[in-house]
Amino acid sequence: MRITTAQFTAGSKADREIHFEVEQFYYEEAELLDDGRFTDWLDLLDDDLDYWMPTRTNRLRRQQSLSIASRGEAAYYEETKESLTWRIRRFDSGMAWAEDPPSRTRHLVTNVVVHHVDPADQPGFTTDDLLARSAFLVYRNRLEREENVFAGQRTDVLRRSGDRLRVARRTILLDQNILQAKNISTFF
């Protein structure tokens, strides 16, 4: 049984049932990405998606607030659902040479923490929506000798659409500040 909106407190921790639902959502997402089912993965994304992965730099402790690029500065990804759809169509067209042959990936998701959105912090969202943070490790293997490991965190705003969750906002923050990968065509 779902709790009504009036019972959710802005910023409060989600109950076990909702936390479990979010974890299962992330496991399904990881499976779709690892199986290369990108069109199905798109169904987990809301139409007004904001998918952003800023760059980061090494800074002295007193300058840590400057270590992550701001909006409008350099980013690995600054995408919408429409632009991600275009990328996936390109994969399927055979014109994405960085992914031909395709990479093999393994997405591991852990340390999931879920709260109800505080609308004061997330304008346009309600306490029905969820703020979820998770840690990830993505292993990528391509060709014979190309291996990459990406580690970091994601902060998502998840919106309920009918009986399922969808990602409305995703901010991806890699722990690496210099990528050793020859390309970055992996979704996180």
PDB file of C-alpha atoms in Angstrom:
ATOM      1  CA  MET A   1       0.000   0.000   0.000  1.00  0.00           C
ATOM      2  CA  ARG A   2       1.353   3.411  -1.003  1.00  0.00           C
ATOM      3  CA  ILE A   3       1.517   6.214   1.514  1.00  0.00           C
ATOM      4  CA  THR A   4      -0.270   9.382   0.442  1.00  0.00           C
ATOM      5  CA  THR A   5       1.665  12.554  -0.365  1.00  0.00           C
ATOM      6  CA  ALA A   6       0.396  14.279   2.770  1.00  0.00           C
ATOM      7  CA  GLN A   7       2.312  11.776   4.918  1.00  0.00           C
ATOM      8  CA  PHE A   8       5.703  12.420   3.267  1.00  0.00           C
ATOM      9  CA  THR A   9       7.906  14.984   4.932  1.00  0.00           C
ATOM     10  CA  ALA A  10      10.220  17.022   2.698  1.00  0.00           C
ATOM     11  CA  GLY A  11      13.740  15.650   2.966  1.00  0.00           C
ATOM     12  CA  SER A  12      12.738  12.668   5.129  1.00  0.00           C
ATOM     13  CA  LYS A  13      14.339   9.283   4.594  1.00  0.00           C
ATOM     14  CA  ALA A  14      12.275   6.893   2.474  1.00  0.00           C
ATOM     15  CA  ASP A  15      10.799   3.830   4.159  1.00  0.00           C
ATOM     16  CA  ARG A  16      12.081   0.295   3.513  1.00  0.00           C
ATOM     17  CA  GLU A  17       9.499  -0.472   0.853  1.00  0.00           C
ATOM     18  CA  ILE A  18      10.441   2.579  -1.225  1.00  0.00           C
ATOM     19  CA  HIS A  19      14.166   2.027  -0.610  1.00  0.00           C
ATOM     20  CA  PHE A  20      13.835  -1.559  -1.847  1.00  0.00           C
ATOM     21  CA  GLU A  21      11.907  -0.351  -4.905  1.00  0.00           C
ATOM     22  CA  VAL A  22      14.685   2.130  -5.756  1.00  0.00           C
ATOM     23  CA  GLU A  23      17.386  -0.526  -5.366  1.00  0.00           C
ATOM     24  CA  GLN A  24      15.468  -2.900  -7.652  1.00  0.00           C
ATOM     25  CA  PHE A  25      15.053  -0.066 -10.155  1.00  0.00           C
ATOM     26  CA  TYR A  26      18.839   0.481 -10.173  1.00  0.00           C
ATOM     27  CA  TYR A  27      19.528  -3.247 -10.579  1.00  0.00           C
ATOM     28  CA  GLU A  28      17.144  -3.402 -13.535  1.00  0.00           C
ATOM     29  CA  GLU A  29      18.832  -0.355 -15.047  1.00  0.00           C
ATOM     30  CA  ALA A  30      22.287  -1.927 -14.639  1.00  0.00           C
ATOM     31  CA  GLU A  31      21.084  -5.130 -16.282  1.00  0.00           C
ATOM     32  CA  LEU A  32      19.661  -3.254 -19.278  1.00  0.00           C
ATOM     33  CA  LEU A  33      22.907  -1.299 -19.754  1.00  0.00           C
ATOM     34  CA  ASP A  34      25.104  -4.387 -19.379  1.00  0.00           C
ATOM     35  CA  ASP A  35      22.943  -6.329 -21.833  1.00  0.00           C
ATOM     36  CA  GLY A  36      23.177  -3.480 -24.373  1.00  0.00           C
ATOM     37  CA  ARG A  37      19.406  -2.951 -24.277  1.00  0.00           C
ATOM     38  CA  PHE A  38      19.726   0.817 -24.595  1.00  0.00           C
ATOM     39  CA  THR A  39      16.291   1.420 -26.125  1.00  0.00           C
ATOM     40  CA  ASP A  40      14.711  -0.323 -23.126  1.00  0.00           C
ATOM     41  CA  TRP A  41      16.963   1.753 -20.834  1.00  0.00           C
ATOM     42  CA  LEU A  42      15.523   4.923 -22.379  1.00  0.00           C
ATOM     43  CA  ASP A  43      12.111   3.871 -21.028  1.00  0.00           C
ATOM     44  CA  LEU A  44      13.510   4.359 -17.507  1.00  0.00           C
ATOM     45  CA  LEU A  45      14.223   8.024 -18.257  1.00  0.00           C
ATOM     46  CA  ASP A  46      11.625  10.776 -17.947  1.00  0.00           C
ATOM     47  CA  ASP A  47      10.869  12.959 -20.979  1.00  0.00           C
ATOM     48  CA  ASP A  48      12.324  16.086 -19.316  1.00  0.00           C
ATOM     49  CA  LEU A  49      15.520  14.291 -18.300  1.00  0.00           C
ATOM     50  CA  ASP A  50      18.625  16.253 -17.334  1.00  0.00           C
ATOM     51  CA  TYR A  51      21.662  13.915 -17.497  1.00  0.00           C
ATOM     52  CA  TRP A  52      24.844  15.696 -16.435  1.00  0.00           C
ATOM     53  CA  MET A  53      28.384  14.561 -15.710  1.00  0.00           C
ATOM     54  CA  PRO A  54      30.665  17.519 -14.955  1.00  0.00           C
ATOM     55  CA  THR A  55      34.438  17.353 -15.112  1.00  0.00           C
ATOM     56  CA  ARG A  56      36.495  17.728 -11.971  1.00  0.00           C
ATOM     57  CA  THR A  57      39.971  18.925 -11.137  1.00  0.00           C
ATOM     58  CA  ASN A  58      42.388  18.406  -8.295  1.00  0.00           C
ATOM     59  CA  ARG A  59      42.341  21.393  -5.965  1.00  0.00           C
ATOM     60  CA  LEU A  60      43.875  22.278  -2.652  1.00  0.00           C
ATOM     61  CA  ARG A  61      41.663  21.631   0.342  1.00  0.00           C
ATOM     62  CA  ARG A  62      40.762  25.325   0.651  1.00  0.00           C
ATOM     63  CA  GLN A  63      39.615  25.333  -3.016  1.00  0.00           C
ATOM     64  CA  GLN A  64      37.495  22.151  -2.954  1.00  0.00           C
ATOM     65  CA  SER A  65      34.369  24.082  -3.874  1.00  0.00           C
ATOM     66  CA  LEU A  66      36.000  24.771  -7.267  1.00  0.00           C
ATOM     67  CA  SER A  67      36.957  21.136  -7.986  1.00  0.00           C
ATOM     68  CA  ILE A  68      33.678  20.272  -9.740  1.00  0.00           C
ATOM     69  CA  ALA A  69      32.749  22.172 -12.890  1.00  0.00           C
ATOM     70  CA  SER A  70      29.598  24.279 -12.693  1.00  0.00           C
ATOM     71  CA  ARG A  71      26.745  24.278 -15.187  1.00  0.00           C
ATOM     72  CA  GLY A  72      27.896  25.824 -18.440  1.00  0.00           C
ATOM     73  CA  GLU A  73      31.498  24.738 -17.864  1.00  0.00           C
ATOM     74  CA  ALA A  74      33.189  21.584 -19.173  1.00  0.00           C
ATOM     75  CA  ALA A  75      31.172  18.386 -18.840  1.00  0.00           C
ATOM     76  CA  TYR A  76      31.565  14.837 -20.135  1.00  0.00           C
ATOM     77  CA  TYR A  77      27.789  14.605 -20.539  1.00  0.00           C
ATOM     78  CA  GLU A  78      25.160  17.335 -20.587  1.00  0.00           C
ATOM     79  CA  GLU A  79      22.273  15.501 -22.162  1.00  0.00           C
ATOM     80  CA  THR A  80      18.520  15.315 -22.492  1.00  0.00           C
ATOM     81  CA  LYS A  81      16.428  12.257 -23.237  1.00  0.00           C
ATOM     82  CA  GLU A  82      16.264  13.429 -26.834  1.00  0.00           C
ATOM     83  CA  SER A  83      20.054  13.663 -27.191  1.00  0.00           C
ATOM     84  CA  LEU A  84      20.555  10.266 -25.521  1.00  0.00           C
ATOM     85  CA  THR A  85      17.981   8.788 -27.901  1.00  0.00           C
ATOM     86  CA  TRP A  86      19.987  10.214 -30.803  1.00  0.00           C
ATOM     87  CA  ARG A  87      23.199   8.639 -29.422  1.00  0.00           C
ATOM     88  CA  ILE A  88      21.520   5.251 -29.102  1.00  0.00           C
ATOM     89  CA  ARG A  89      20.126   5.449 -32.639  1.00  0.00           C
ATOM     90  CA  ARG A  90      23.667   6.172 -33.783  1.00  0.00           C
ATOM     91  CA  PHE A  91      24.922   3.017 -32.001  1.00  0.00           C
ATOM     92  CA  ASP A  92      22.308   0.995 -33.864  1.00  0.00           C
ATOM     93  CA  SER A  93      23.212   2.591 -37.217  1.00  0.00           C
ATOM     94  CA  GLY A  94      26.752   1.183 -37.227  1.00  0.00           C
ATOM     95  CA  MET A  95      28.194   4.712 -37.473  1.00  0.00           C
ATOM     96  CA  ALA A  96      29.394   4.852 -33.855  1.00  0.00           C
ATOM     97  CA  TRP A  97      32.862   3.490 -34.509  1.00  0.00           C
ATOM     98  CA  ALA A  98      33.924   3.958 -30.881  1.00  0.00           C
ATOM     99  CA  GLU A  99      31.365   1.250 -30.084  1.00  0.00           C
ATOM    100  CA  ASP A 100      31.920  -1.133 -32.979  1.00  0.00           C
ATOM    101  CA  PRO A 101      32.554  -3.774 -31.810  1.00  0.00           C
ATOM    102  CA  PRO A 102      30.486  -2.873 -28.760  1.00  0.00           C
ATOM    103  CA  SER A 103      31.955  -2.589 -25.282  1.00  0.00           C
ATOM    104  CA  ARG A 104      31.171  -5.129 -22.605  1.00  0.00           C
ATOM    105  CA  THR A 105      30.247  -3.463 -19.331  1.00  0.00           C
ATOM    106  CA  ARG A 106      29.394  -4.411 -15.790  1.00  0.00           C
ATOM    107  CA  HIS A 107      27.545  -1.816 -13.708  1.00  0.00           C
ATOM    108  CA  LEU A 108      27.733  -2.294  -9.948  1.00  0.00           C
ATOM    109  CA  VAL A 109      25.501  -0.064  -7.818  1.00  0.00           C
ATOM    110  CA  THR A 110      25.783   0.231  -4.050  1.00  0.00           C
ATOM    111  CA  ASN A 111      25.430   2.565  -1.050  1.00  0.00           C
ATOM    112  CA  VAL A 112      21.927   3.604  -2.081  1.00  0.00           C
ATOM    113  CA  VAL A 113      20.392   6.298   0.135  1.00  0.00           C
ATOM    114  CA  VAL A 114      16.870   7.542  -0.605  1.00  0.00           C
ATOM    115  CA  HIS A 115      15.022  10.609   0.692  1.00  0.00           C
ATOM    116  CA  HIS A 116      11.794  12.328  -0.283  1.00  0.00           C
ATOM    117  CA  VAL A 117      12.536  15.445  -2.284  1.00  0.00           C
ATOM    118  CA  ASP A 118      12.512  18.758  -0.495  1.00  0.00           C
ATOM    119  CA  PRO A 119      10.773  21.056  -3.023  1.00  0.00           C
ATOM    120  CA  ALA A 120      12.709  24.020  -1.607  1.00  0.00           C
ATOM    121  CA  ASP A 121      15.934  22.357  -2.820  1.00  0.00           C
ATOM    122  CA  GLN A 122      14.498  20.868  -6.024  1.00  0.00           C
ATOM    123  CA  PRO A 123      12.056  23.359  -7.606  1.00  0.00           C
ATOM    124  CA  GLY A 124       9.434  21.709  -9.790  1.00  0.00           C
ATOM    125  CA  PHE A 125       9.417  18.496  -7.754  1.00  0.00           C
ATOM    126  CA  THR A 126       7.240  17.351  -4.851  1.00  0.00           C
ATOM    127  CA  THR A 127       7.667  15.159  -1.774  1.00  0.00           C
ATOM    128  CA  ASP A 128       6.261  12.293  -3.900  1.00  0.00           C
ATOM    129  CA  ASP A 129       9.521  12.436  -5.870  1.00  0.00           C
ATOM    130  CA  LEU A 130      12.673  10.812  -4.536  1.00  0.00           C
ATOM    131  CA  LEU A 131      16.248  12.011  -4.166  1.00  0.00           C
ATOM    132  CA  ALA A 132      18.534   8.988  -4.428  1.00  0.00           C
ATOM    133  CA  ARG A 133      22.300   8.878  -4.077  1.00  0.00           C
ATOM    134  CA  SER A 134      24.297   5.824  -5.037  1.00  0.00           C
ATOM    135  CA  ALA A 135      27.873   4.779  -5.577  1.00  0.00           C
ATOM    136  CA  PHE A 136      28.824   2.945  -8.751  1.00  0.00           C
ATOM    137  CA  LEU A 137      31.649   1.024 -10.317  1.00  0.00           C
ATOM    138  CA  VAL A 138      31.508   0.475 -14.072  1.00  0.00           C
ATOM    139  CA  TYR A 139      33.932  -1.971 -15.644  1.00  0.00           C
ATOM    140  CA  ARG A 140      34.312  -1.660 -19.420  1.00  0.00           C
ATOM    141  CA  ASN A 141      36.166  -3.996 -21.774  1.00  0.00           C
ATOM    142  CA  ARG A 142      36.543  -3.375 -25.468  1.00  0.00           C
ATOM    143  CA  LEU A 143      38.550  -5.102 -28.187  1.00  0.00           C
ATOM    144  CA  GLU A 144      41.352  -7.321 -26.891  1.00  0.00           C
ATOM    145  CA  ARG A 145      43.172  -5.112 -24.412  1.00  0.00           C
ATOM    146  CA  GLU A 146      41.107  -2.035 -23.644  1.00  0.00           C
ATOM    147  CA  GLU A 147      39.890  -2.029 -20.063  1.00  0.00           C
ATOM    148  CA  ASN A 148      38.484   0.894 -18.127  1.00  0.00           C
ATOM    149  CA  VAL A 149      37.121   1.241 -14.631  1.00  0.00           C
ATOM    150  CA  PHE A 150      34.935   4.197 -13.734  1.00  0.00           C
ATOM    151  CA  ALA A 151      34.036   4.834 -10.087  1.00  0.00           C
ATOM    152  CA  GLY A 152      31.871   7.567  -8.671  1.00  0.00           C
ATOM    153  CA  GLN A 153      28.497   8.611  -7.388  1.00  0.00           C
ATOM    154  CA  ARG A 154      25.142   9.450  -8.885  1.00  0.00           C
ATOM    155  CA  THR A 155      22.544  11.784  -7.471  1.00  0.00           C
ATOM    156  CA  ASP A 156      19.148  11.211  -9.039  1.00  0.00           C
ATOM    157  CA  VAL A 157      15.726  12.724  -8.750  1.00  0.00           C
ATOM    158  CA  LEU A 158      13.301   9.882  -9.413  1.00  0.00           C
ATOM    159  CA  ARG A 159       9.720  10.611 -10.397  1.00  0.00           C
ATOM    160  CA  ARG A 160       6.864   8.158 -10.230  1.00  0.00           C
ATOM    161  CA  SER A 161       5.115   7.735 -13.560  1.00  0.00           C
ATOM    162  CA  GLY A 162       2.152   5.434 -13.232  1.00  0.00           C
ATOM    163  CA  ASP A 163       3.349   2.373 -11.362  1.00  0.00           C
ATOM    164  CA  ARG A 164       7.074   2.802 -12.061  1.00  0.00           C
ATOM    165  CA  LEU A 165       9.946   5.123 -11.324  1.00  0.00           C
ATOM    166  CA  ARG A 166      11.759   7.192 -13.925  1.00  0.00           C
ATOM    167  CA  VAL A 167      14.965   9.203 -13.751  1.00  0.00           C
ATOM    168  CA  ALA A 168      14.140  12.902 -14.101  1.00  0.00           C
ATOM    169  CA  ARG A 169      17.552  14.299 -13.099  1.00  0.00           C
ATOM    170  CA  ARG A 170      20.899  12.530 -12.908  1.00  0.00           C
ATOM    171  CA  THR A 171      24.176  14.079 -11.837  1.00  0.00           C
ATOM    172  CA  ILE A 172      27.157  11.765 -12.243  1.00  0.00           C
ATOM    173  CA  LEU A 173      30.385  12.573 -10.486  1.00  0.00           C
ATOM    174  CA  LEU A 174      33.420  10.471 -11.366  1.00  0.00           C
ATOM    175  CA  ASP A 175      36.133   9.997  -8.763  1.00  0.00           C
ATOM    176  CA  GLN A 176      38.763  10.278 -11.503  1.00  0.00           C
ATOM    177  CA  ASN A 177      39.689  13.709 -12.736  1.00  0.00           C
ATOM    178  CA  ILE A 178      41.668  12.392 -15.727  1.00  0.00           C
ATOM    179  CA  LEU A 179      40.143   9.607 -17.769  1.00  0.00           C
ATOM    180  CA  GLN A 180      42.463   6.984 -19.207  1.00  0.00           C
ATOM    181  CA  ALA A 181      39.743   5.741 -21.575  1.00  0.00           C
ATOM    182  CA  LYS A 182      40.181   6.372 -25.305  1.00  0.00           C
ATOM    183  CA  ASN A 183      36.533   7.395 -25.466  1.00  0.00           C
ATOM    184  CA  ILE A 184      33.599   7.698 -23.122  1.00  0.00           C
ATOM    185  CA  SER A 185      30.584   6.151 -24.754  1.00  0.00           C
ATOM    186  CA  THR A 186      29.401   4.373 -21.625  1.00  0.00           C
ATOM    187  CA  PHE A 187      26.154   5.316 -19.890  1.00  0.00           C
ATOM    188  CA  PHE A 188      26.150   5.592 -16.111  1.00  0.00           C
TER     189      PHE A 188
END
